[in-house]
Coordinates of C-alpha atoms in Angstrom, one line a residue:
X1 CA 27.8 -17.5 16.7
X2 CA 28.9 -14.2 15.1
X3 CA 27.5 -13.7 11.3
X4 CA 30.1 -14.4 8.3
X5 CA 30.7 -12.3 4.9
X6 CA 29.3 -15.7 3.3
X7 CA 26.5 -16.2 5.7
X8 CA 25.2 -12.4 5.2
X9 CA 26.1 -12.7 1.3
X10 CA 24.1 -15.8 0.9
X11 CA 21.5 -14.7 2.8
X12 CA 20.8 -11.4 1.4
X13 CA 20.8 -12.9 -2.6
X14 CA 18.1 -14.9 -1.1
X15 CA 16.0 -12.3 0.8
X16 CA 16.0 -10.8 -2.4
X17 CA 15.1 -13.9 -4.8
X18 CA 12.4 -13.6 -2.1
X19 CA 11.4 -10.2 -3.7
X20 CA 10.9 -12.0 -7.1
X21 CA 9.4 -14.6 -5.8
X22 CA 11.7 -17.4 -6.9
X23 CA 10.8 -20.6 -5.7
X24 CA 14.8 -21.4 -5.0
X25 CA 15.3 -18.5 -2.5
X26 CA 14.7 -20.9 0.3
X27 CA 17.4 -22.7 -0.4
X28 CA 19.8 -20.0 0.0
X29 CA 19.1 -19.8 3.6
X30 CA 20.8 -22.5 6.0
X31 CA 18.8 -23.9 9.0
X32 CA 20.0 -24.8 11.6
X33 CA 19.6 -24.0 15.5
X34 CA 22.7 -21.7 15.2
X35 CA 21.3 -19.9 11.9
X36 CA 18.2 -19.5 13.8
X37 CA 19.6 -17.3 16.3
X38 CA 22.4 -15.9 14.5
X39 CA 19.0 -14.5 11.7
X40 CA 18.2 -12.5 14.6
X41 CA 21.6 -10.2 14.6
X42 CA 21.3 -9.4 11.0
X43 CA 19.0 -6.1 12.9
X44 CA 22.4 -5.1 13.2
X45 CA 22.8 -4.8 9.7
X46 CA 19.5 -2.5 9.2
X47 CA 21.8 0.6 10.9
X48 CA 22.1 3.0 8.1
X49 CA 18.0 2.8 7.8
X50 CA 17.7 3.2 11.1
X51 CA 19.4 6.7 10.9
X52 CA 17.5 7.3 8.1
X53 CA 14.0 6.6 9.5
X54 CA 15.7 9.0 12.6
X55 CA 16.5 11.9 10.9
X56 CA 12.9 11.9 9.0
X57 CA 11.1 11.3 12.2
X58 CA 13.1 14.6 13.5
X59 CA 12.1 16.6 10.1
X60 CA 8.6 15.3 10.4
X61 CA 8.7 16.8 13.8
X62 CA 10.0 20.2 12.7
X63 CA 13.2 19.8 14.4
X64 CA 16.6 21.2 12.5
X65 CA 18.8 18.3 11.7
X66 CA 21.8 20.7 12.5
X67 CA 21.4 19.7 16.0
X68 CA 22.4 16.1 15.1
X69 CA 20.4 13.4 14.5
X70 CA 20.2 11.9 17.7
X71 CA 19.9 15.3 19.3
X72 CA 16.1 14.0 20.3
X73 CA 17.1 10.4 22.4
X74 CA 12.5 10.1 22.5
X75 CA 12.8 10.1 18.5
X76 CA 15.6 7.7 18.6
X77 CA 14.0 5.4 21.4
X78 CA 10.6 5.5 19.3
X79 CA 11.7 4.9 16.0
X80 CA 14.2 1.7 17.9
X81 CA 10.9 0.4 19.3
X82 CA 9.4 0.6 16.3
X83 CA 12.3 -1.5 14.0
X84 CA 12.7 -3.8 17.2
X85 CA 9.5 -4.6 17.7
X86 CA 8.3 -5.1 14.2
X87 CA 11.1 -7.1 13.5
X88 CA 10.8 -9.4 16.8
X89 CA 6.6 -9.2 17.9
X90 CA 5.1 -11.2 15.1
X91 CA 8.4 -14.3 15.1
X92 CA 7.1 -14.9 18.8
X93 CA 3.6 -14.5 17.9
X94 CA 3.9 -17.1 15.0
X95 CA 5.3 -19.8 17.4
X96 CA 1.9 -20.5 18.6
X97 CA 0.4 -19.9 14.9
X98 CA 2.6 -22.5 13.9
X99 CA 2.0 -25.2 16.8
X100 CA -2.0 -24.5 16.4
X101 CA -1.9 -25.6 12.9
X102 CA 0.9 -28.2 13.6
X103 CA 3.6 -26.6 11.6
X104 CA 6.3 -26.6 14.2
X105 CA 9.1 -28.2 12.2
X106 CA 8.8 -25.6 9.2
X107 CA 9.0 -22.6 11.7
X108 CA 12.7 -21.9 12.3
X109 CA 13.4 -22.2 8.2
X110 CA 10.4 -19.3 7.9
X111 CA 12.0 -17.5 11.0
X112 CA 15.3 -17.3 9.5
X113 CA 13.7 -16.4 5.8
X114 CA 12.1 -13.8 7.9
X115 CA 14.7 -11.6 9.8
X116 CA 16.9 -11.8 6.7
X117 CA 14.1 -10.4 4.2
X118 CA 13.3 -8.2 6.8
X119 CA 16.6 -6.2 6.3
X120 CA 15.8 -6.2 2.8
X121 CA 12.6 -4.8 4.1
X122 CA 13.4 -2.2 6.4
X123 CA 16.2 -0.8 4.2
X124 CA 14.0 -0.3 1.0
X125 CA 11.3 1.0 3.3
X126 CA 14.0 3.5 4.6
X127 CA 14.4 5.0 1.0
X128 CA 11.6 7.0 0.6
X129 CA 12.7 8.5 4.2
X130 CA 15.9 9.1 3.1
X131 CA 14.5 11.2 0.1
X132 CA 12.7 13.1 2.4
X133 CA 15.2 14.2 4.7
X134 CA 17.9 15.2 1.7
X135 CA 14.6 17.0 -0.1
X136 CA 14.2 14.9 -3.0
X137 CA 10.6 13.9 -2.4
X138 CA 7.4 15.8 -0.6
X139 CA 5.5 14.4 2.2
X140 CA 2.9 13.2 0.1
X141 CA 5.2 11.8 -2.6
X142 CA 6.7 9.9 0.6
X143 CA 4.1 8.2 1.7
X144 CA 3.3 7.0 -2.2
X145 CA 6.5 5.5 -2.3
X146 CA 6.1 4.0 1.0
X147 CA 2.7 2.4 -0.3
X148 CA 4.3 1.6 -3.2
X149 CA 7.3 -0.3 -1.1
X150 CA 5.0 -1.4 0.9
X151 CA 2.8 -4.1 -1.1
X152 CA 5.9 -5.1 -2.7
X153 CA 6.9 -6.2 0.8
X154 CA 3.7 -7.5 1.9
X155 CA 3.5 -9.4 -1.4
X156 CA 7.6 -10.7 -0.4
X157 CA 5.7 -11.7 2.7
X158 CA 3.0 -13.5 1.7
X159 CA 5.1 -15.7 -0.5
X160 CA 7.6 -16.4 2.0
X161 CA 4.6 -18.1 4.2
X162 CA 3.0 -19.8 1.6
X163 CA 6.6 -21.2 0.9
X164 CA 8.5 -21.7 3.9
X165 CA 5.5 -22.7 5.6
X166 CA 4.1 -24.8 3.1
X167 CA 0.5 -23.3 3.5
X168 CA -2.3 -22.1 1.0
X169 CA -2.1 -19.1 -0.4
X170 CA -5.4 -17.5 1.7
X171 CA -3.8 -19.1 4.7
X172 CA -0.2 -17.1 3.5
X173 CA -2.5 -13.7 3.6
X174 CA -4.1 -14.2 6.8
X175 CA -0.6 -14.5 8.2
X176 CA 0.4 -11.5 6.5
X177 CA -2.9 -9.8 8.0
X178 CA -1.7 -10.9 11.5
X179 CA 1.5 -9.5 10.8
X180 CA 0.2 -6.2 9.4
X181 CA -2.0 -6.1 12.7
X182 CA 1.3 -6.3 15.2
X183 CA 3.0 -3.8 13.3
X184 CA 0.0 -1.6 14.2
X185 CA 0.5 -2.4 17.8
X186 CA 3.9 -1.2 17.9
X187 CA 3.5 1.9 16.2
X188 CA 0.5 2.5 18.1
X189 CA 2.9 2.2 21.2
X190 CA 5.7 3.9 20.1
X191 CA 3.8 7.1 19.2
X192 CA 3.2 7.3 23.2
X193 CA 6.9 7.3 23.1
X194 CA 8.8 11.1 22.8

């Protein structure tokens, strides 16, 4: 159950027809019970933003990045938190979502759609934190970006559940909502980490 070169390839072009919103992006995602869990390792692949999203936390924090990015294991433990739960919160809270409005058989192709976009996701959303750390942009002009990047996701997000799901579009947004409100959760959470 290990991911493949052609399964991550595939999977990506898709996550980002996704972006586009291209009606054809599902297809580029296989479903099956295996996919379904195997969707779940592609975190693994979200690494280099993770370090990113570390060594801005430490600058944010007015801690010298000469001591080493992971010189502050709280940071690194909140900022993990923070990826993890994201990433796995809101899939567990959509299974009874999907069961309540009897759309149980559509969920693990959404799921899968899901955790691969989401690397798309978390590495475009670890850009403008990247730019911070090497200088290139200012607090505030990081945070535009990450507004910016950010309706482009939610946007990504939206039209994956009105697709995959097969729901209206003001049904699509009140899943985003729901997902925007977990999110909140976990970073409320994680700031009581560190």
């Amino acid at each position: 159950m290990f991911l493949t070169a052609e399964e991550v390839g595939r999977s990506l072009a898709g996550s980002f027809k996704l972006l586009s919103r291209d009606p054809e992006a599902l297809g580029a995602f296989e479903v099956s019970y295996e996919s379904f869990w195997r969707s779940f390792g592609a975190m693994g692949l979200v690494a280099p933003a993770f370090v990113a999203l570390v060594a801005d936390a430490r600058v944010q924090a007015g801690l010298p990045l000469e001591e080493g990015i992971f010189a502050s294991p709280g940071l690194a433990i909140r900022e993990a938190v923070l990826v993890a739960g994201c990433w796995l919160l809101f899939p567990i809270a959509m299974i009874g979502l999907v069961r309540l409005l009897g759309l149980g058989r559509r969920y693990a192709r959404y799921v899968i759609a899901y955790n691969w976009s989401a690397v798309v996701a978390t590495t475009i959303m670890a850009v403008p934190h990247a730019m911070h750390v090497l200088g290139l942009a200012t607090g505030g002009l990081t945070a535009l970006y990450l507004f910016a990047f950010g309706v482009l996701i939610l946007q990504c997000r939206w039209f994956l559940a009105k697709t995959a799901l097969g729901v209206s579009g003001g049904l699509a947004a009140l899943i985003v909502i729901l997902e925007l409100g977990l999110n909140g959760a976990v970073t409320a959470a994680a700031s009581l980490i560190a």
